[in-house]
mmCIF file of C-alpha atoms in Angstrom:
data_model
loop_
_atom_site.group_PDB
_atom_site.id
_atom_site.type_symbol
_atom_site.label_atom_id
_atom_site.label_comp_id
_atom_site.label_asym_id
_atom_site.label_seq_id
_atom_site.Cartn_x
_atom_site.Cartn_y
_atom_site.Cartn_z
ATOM 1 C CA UNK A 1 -46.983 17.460 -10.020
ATOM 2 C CA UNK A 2 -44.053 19.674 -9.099
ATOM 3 C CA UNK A 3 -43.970 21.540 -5.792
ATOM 4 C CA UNK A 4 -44.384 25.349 -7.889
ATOM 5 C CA UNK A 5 -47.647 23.819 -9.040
ATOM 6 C CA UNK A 6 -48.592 22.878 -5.423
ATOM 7 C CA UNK A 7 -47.685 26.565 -4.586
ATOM 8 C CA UNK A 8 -50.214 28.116 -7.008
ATOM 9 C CA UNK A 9 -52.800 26.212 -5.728
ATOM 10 C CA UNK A 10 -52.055 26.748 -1.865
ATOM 11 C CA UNK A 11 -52.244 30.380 -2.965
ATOM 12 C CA UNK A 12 -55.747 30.350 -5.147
ATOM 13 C CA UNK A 13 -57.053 28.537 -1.844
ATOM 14 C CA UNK A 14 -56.099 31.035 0.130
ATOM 15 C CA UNK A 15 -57.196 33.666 -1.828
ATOM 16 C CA UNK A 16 -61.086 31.898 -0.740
ATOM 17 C CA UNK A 17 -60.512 31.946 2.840
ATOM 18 C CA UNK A 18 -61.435 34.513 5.435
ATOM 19 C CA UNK A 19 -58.568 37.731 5.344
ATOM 20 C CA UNK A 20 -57.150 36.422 8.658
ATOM 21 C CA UNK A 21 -56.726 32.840 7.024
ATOM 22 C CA UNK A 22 -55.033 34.793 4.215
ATOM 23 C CA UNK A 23 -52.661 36.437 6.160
ATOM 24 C CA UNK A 24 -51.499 33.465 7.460
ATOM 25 C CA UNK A 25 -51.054 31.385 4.504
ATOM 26 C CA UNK A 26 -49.476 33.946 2.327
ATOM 27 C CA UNK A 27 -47.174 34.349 5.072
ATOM 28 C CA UNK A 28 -45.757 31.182 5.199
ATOM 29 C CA UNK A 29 -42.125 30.358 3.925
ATOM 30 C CA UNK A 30 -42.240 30.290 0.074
ATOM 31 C CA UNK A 31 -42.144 26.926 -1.362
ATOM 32 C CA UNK A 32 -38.723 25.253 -2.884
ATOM 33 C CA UNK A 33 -38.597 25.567 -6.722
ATOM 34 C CA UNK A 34 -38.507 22.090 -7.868
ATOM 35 C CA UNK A 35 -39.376 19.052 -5.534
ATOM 36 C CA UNK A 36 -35.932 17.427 -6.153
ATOM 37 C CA UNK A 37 -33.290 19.743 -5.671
ATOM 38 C CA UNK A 38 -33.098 23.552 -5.262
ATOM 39 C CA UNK A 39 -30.101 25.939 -5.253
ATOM 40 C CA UNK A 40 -30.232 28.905 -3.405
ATOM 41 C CA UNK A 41 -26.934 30.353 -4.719
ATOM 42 C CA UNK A 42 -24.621 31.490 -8.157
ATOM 43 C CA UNK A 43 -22.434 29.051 -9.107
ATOM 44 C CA UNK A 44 -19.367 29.708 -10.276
ATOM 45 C CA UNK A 45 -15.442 29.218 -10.479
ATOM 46 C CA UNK A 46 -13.869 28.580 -6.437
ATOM 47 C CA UNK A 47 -16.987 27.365 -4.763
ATOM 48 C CA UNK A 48 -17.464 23.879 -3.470
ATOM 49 C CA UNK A 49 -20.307 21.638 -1.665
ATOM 50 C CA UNK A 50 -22.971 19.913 -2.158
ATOM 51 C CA UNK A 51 -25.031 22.208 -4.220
ATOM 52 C CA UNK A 52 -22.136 22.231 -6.840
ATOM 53 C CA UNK A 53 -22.329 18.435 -6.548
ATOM 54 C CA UNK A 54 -25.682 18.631 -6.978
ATOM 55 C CA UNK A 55 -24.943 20.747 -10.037
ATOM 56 C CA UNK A 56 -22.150 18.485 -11.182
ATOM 57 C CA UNK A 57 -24.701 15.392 -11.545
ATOM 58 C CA UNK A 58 -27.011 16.846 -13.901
ATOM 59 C CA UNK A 59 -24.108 18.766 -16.583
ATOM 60 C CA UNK A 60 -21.857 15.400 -16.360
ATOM 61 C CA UNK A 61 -23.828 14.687 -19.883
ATOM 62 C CA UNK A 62 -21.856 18.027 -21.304
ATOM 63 C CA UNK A 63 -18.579 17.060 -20.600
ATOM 64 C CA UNK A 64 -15.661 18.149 -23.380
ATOM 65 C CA UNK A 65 -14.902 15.079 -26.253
ATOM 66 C CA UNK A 66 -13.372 12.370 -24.507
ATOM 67 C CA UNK A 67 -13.801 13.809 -21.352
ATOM 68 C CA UNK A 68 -15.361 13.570 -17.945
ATOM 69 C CA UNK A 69 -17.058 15.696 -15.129
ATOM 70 C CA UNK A 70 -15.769 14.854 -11.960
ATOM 71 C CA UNK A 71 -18.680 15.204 -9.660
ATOM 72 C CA UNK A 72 -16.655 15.746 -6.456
ATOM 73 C CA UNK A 73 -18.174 19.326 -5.366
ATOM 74 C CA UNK A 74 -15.964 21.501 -6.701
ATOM 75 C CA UNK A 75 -16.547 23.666 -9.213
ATOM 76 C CA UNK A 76 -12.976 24.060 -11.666
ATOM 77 C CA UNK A 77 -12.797 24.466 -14.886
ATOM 78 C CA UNK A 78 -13.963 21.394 -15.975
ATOM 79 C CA UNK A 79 -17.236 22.115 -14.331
ATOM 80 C CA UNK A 80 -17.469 25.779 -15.617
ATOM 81 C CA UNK A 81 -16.958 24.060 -19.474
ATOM 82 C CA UNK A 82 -19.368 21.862 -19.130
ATOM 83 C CA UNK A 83 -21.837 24.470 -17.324
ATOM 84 C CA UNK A 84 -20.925 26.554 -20.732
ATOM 85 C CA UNK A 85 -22.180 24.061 -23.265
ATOM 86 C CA UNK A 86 -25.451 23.454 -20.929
ATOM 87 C CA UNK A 87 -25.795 26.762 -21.451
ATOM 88 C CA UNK A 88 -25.492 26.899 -25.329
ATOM 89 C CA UNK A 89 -27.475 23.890 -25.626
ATOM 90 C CA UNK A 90 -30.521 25.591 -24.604
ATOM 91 C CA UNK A 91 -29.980 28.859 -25.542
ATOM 92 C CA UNK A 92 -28.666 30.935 -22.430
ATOM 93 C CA UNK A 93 -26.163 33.102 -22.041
ATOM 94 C CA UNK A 94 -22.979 30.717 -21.932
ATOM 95 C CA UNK A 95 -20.980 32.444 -19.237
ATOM 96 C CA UNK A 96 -20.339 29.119 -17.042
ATOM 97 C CA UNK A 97 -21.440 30.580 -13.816
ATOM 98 C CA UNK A 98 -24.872 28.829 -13.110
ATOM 99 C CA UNK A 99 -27.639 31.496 -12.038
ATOM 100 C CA UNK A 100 -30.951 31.651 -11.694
ATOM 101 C CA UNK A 101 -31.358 30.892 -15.762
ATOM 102 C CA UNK A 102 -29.585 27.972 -15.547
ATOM 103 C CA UNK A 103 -31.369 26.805 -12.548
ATOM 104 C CA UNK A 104 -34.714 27.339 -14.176
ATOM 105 C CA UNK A 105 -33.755 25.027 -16.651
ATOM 106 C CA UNK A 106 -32.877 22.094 -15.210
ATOM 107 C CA UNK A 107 -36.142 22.553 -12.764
ATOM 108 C CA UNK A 108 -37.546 22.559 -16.137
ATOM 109 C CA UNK A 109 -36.041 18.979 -17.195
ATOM 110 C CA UNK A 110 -36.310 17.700 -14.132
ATOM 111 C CA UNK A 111 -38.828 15.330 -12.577
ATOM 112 C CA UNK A 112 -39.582 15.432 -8.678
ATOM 113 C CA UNK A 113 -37.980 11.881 -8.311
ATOM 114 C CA UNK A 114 -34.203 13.957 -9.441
ATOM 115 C CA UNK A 115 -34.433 12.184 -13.046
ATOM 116 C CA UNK A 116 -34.599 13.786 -16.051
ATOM 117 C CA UNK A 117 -37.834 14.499 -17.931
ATOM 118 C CA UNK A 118 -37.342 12.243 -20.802
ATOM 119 C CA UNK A 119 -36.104 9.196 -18.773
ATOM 120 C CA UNK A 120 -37.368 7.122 -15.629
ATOM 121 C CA UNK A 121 -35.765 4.784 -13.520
ATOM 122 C CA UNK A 122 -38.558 2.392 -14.915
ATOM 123 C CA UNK A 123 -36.525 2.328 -17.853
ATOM 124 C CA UNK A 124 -33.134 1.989 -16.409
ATOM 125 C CA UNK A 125 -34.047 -1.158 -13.253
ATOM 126 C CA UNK A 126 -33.631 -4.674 -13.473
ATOM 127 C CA UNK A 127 -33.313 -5.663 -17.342
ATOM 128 C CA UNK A 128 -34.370 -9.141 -17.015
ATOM 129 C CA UNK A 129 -38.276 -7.897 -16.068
ATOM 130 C CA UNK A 130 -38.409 -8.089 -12.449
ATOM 131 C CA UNK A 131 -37.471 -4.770 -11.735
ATOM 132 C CA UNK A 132 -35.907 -3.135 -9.012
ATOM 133 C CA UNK A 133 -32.056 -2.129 -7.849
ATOM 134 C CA UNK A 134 -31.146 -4.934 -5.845
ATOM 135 C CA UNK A 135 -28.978 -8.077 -6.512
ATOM 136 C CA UNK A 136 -25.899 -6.115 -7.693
ATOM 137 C CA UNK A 137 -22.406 -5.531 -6.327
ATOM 138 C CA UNK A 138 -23.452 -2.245 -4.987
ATOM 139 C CA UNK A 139 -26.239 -1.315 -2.567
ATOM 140 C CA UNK A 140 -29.507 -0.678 -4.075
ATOM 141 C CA UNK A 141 -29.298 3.421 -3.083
ATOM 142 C CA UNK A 142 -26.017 3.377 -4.585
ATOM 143 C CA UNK A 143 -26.936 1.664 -7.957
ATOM 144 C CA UNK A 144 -29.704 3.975 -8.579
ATOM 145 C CA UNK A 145 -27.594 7.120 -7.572
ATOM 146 C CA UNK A 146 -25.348 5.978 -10.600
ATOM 147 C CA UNK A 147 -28.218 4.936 -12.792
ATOM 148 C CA UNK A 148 -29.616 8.974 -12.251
ATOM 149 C CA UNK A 149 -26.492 10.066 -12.851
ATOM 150 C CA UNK A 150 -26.387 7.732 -16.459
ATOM 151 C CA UNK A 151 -30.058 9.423 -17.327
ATOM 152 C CA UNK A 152 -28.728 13.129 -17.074
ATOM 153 C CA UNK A 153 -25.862 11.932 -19.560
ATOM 154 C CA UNK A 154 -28.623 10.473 -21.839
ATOM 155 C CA UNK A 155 -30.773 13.680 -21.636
ATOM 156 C CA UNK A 156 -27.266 15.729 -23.158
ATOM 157 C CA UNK A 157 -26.954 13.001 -25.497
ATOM 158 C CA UNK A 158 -30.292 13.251 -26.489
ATOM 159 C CA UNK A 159 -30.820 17.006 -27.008
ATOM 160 C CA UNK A 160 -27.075 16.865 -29.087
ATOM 161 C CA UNK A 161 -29.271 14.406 -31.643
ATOM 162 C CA UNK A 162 -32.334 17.060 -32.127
ATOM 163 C CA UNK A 163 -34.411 16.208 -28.851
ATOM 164 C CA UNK A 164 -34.987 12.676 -30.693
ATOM 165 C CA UNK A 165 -36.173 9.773 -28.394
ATOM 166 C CA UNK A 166 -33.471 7.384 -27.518
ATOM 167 C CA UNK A 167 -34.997 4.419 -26.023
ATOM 168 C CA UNK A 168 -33.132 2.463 -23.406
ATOM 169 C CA UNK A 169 -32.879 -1.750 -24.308
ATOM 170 C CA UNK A 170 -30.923 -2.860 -21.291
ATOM 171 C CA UNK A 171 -29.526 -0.985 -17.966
ATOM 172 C CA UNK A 172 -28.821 -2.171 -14.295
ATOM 173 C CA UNK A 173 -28.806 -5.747 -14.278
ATOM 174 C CA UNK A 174 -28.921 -7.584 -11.307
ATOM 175 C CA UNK A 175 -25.841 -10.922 -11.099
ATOM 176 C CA UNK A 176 -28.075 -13.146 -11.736
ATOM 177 C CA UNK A 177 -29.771 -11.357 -14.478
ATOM 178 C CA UNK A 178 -26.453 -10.322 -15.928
ATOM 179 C CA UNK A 179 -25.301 -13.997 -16.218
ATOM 180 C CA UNK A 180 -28.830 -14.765 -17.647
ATOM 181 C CA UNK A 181 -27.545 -12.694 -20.705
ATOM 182 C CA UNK A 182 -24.434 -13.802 -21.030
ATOM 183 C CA UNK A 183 -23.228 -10.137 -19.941
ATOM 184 C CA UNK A 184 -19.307 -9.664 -19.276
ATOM 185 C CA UNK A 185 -18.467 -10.900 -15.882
ATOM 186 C CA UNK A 186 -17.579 -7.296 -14.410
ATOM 187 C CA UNK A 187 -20.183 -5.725 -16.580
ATOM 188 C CA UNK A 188 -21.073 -1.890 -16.072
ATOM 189 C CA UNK A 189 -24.848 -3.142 -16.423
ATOM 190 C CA UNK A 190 -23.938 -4.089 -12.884
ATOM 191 C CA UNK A 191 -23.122 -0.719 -11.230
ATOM 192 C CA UNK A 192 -26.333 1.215 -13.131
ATOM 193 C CA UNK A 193 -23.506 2.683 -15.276
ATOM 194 C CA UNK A 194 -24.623 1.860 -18.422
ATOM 195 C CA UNK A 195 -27.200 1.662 -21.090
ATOM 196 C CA UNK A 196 -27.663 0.006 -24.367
ATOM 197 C CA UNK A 197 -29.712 2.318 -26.083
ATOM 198 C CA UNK A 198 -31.014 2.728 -29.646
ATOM 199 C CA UNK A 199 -32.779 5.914 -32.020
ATOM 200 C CA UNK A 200 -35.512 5.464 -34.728
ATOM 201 C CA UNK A 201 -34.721 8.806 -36.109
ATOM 202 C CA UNK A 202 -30.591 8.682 -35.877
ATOM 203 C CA UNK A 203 -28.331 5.844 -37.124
ATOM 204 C CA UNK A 204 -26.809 4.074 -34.746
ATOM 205 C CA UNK A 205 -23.462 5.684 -35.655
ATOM 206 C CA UNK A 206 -24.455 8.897 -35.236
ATOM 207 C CA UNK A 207 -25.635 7.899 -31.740
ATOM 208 C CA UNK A 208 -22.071 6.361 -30.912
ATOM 209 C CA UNK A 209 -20.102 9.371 -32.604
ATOM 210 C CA UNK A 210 -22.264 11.873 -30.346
ATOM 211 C CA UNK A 211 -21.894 9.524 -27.353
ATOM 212 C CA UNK A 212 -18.258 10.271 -27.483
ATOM 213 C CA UNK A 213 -18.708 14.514 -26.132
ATOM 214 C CA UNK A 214 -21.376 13.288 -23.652
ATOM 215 C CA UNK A 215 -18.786 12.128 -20.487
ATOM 216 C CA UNK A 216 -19.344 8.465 -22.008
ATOM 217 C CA UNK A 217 -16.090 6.681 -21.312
ATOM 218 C CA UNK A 218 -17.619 3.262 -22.607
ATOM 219 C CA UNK A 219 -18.718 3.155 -25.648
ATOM 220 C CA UNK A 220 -19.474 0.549 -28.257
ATOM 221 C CA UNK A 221 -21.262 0.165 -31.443
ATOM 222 C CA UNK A 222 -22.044 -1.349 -34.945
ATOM 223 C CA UNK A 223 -18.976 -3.531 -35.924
ATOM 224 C CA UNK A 224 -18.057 -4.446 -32.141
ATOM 225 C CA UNK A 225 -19.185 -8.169 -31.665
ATOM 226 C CA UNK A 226 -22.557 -8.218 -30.656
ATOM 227 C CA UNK A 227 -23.634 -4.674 -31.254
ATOM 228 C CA UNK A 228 -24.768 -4.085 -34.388
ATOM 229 C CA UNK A 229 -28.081 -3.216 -33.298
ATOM 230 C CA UNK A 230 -27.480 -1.117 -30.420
ATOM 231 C CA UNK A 231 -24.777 1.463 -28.784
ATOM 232 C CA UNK A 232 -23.597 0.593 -25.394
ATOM 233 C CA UNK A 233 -22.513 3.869 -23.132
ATOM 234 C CA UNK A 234 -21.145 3.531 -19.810
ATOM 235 C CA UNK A 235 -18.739 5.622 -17.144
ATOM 236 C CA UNK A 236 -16.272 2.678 -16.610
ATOM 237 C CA UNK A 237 -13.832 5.269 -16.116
ATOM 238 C CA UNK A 238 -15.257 7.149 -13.314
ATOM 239 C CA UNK A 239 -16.645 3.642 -11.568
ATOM 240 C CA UNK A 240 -14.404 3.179 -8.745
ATOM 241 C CA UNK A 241 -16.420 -0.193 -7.082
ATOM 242 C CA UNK A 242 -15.643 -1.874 -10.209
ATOM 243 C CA UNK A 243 -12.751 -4.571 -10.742
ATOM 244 C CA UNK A 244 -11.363 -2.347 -13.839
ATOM 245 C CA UNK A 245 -8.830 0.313 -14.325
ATOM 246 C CA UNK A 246 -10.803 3.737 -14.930
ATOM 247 C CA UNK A 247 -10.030 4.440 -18.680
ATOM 248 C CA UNK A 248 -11.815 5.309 -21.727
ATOM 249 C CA UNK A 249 -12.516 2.430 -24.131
ATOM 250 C CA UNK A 250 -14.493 3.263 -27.274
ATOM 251 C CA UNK A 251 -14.825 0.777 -30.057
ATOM 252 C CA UNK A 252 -17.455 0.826 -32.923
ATOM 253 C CA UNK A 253 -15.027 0.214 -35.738
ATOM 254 C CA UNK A 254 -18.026 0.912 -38.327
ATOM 255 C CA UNK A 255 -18.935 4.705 -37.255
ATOM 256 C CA UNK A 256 -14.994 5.119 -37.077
ATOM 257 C CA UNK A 257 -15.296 5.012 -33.028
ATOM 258 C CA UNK A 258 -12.365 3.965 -31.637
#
């Protein structure tokens, strides 16, 4: 239940109680938009901290083609593009400065637990069954802060296929679990930076060919060995815990991914 919802019903209880009960409820701070995260501010071009970081996080999904949001706090250009196609996606006034608008809306795809609606970290945790963050290279708080910021860029690349379900085969996977599969030896599975995820409604090429203007820098597909029923994405290029050099590496030579 989100904290708005809590609100409404502080207030109807109130409205039952004595008038000098009243007064005392109604007068209390009002309650935080969404039980995540809540800006108190615009947005826009020159500002920096954590609320643009904050921001940063959940529009890294609407990065440019072959691009990347760096989610370091400032807001640049990069941001303010990125902002702008959030913005068109969903029907606002594209402008690039986040408001109040743009704030409502991601309250609005947001669950209390910072993911977005359509994903959970249920989906994303261990992918040998036993569930969990632990048992990487990273700390467990550190593997799920990547995995969140892997389901925001699956919620863009969702609504870009027509708000179809994409549904998530294999995510953060644990050493042992990773070896259990046979996974590369410096996987991204590892960091919680990548999913292999699949559509019932879209091919899987049009899943990697969208993939590729949703700040995916890892991407492979259908006529890559060993994916030919699935799309890998991953941000290998913005993992800096990794053994890897940061760059973009696409390759699903049957969509003409490359």
């Amino acid at each position: 239940m989100r904290v708005n919802t809590l609100k409404r019903v502080a207030v109807a209880f109130a409205l039952a109680l004595p008038g000098a009960a009243i007064a005392t409820v109604v007068a209390a701070p009002a309650a935080h938009a969404d039980g995540c995260y809540t800006w108190n501010r615009d947005l826009y071009q020159g500002r920096s901290g954590e609320d643009v970081r904050q921001l940063q996080i959940r529009v890294a999904g609407w990065a440019a083609y072959r691009d990347i949001v760096q989610v370091d706090g400032i807001y640049g250009p990069e941001t303010a593009a990125a902002v702008r196609r959030f913005q068109s996606a969903y029907g606002l006034r594209a402008d690039g400065i986040a408001g109040p608008q743009t704030f409502a809306k991601i309250y609005d795809l947001q669950d209390n637990d910072c993911t977005p609606k359509h994903f959970s970290y249920t989906e994303l945790d261990n992918g040998c069954g036993k569930g969990g963050w632990s048992g990487g290279p990273l700390s467990s708080t550190a593997t799920r802060e990547n995995a969140v910021r892997t389901m925001w860029k699956l919620e863009a690349l969702r609504r870009s296929l027509g708000d179809t379900p994409l549904y998530v085969n294999s995510a953060f996977r644990s050493i042992a679990c990773n070896q259990q599969v046979g996974g590369a030896s410096d996987s991204q599975h590892l960091y919680g930076t990548a999913a292999d995820v699949v559509s019932r409604s879209r091919s899987l090429c049009q899943v990697a060919k969208s993939a590729r203007s949703h700040g995916f820098s890892g991407i492979f597909g259908p006529g890559y060995p060993g994916h030919s029923d699935h799309v890998h994405v991953d941000s290998r290029r913005e993992n800096n815990r990794d053994r890897s050099s940061n760059t973009t590496t696409w390759s699903a030579p049957n969509c003409g991914v490359s």
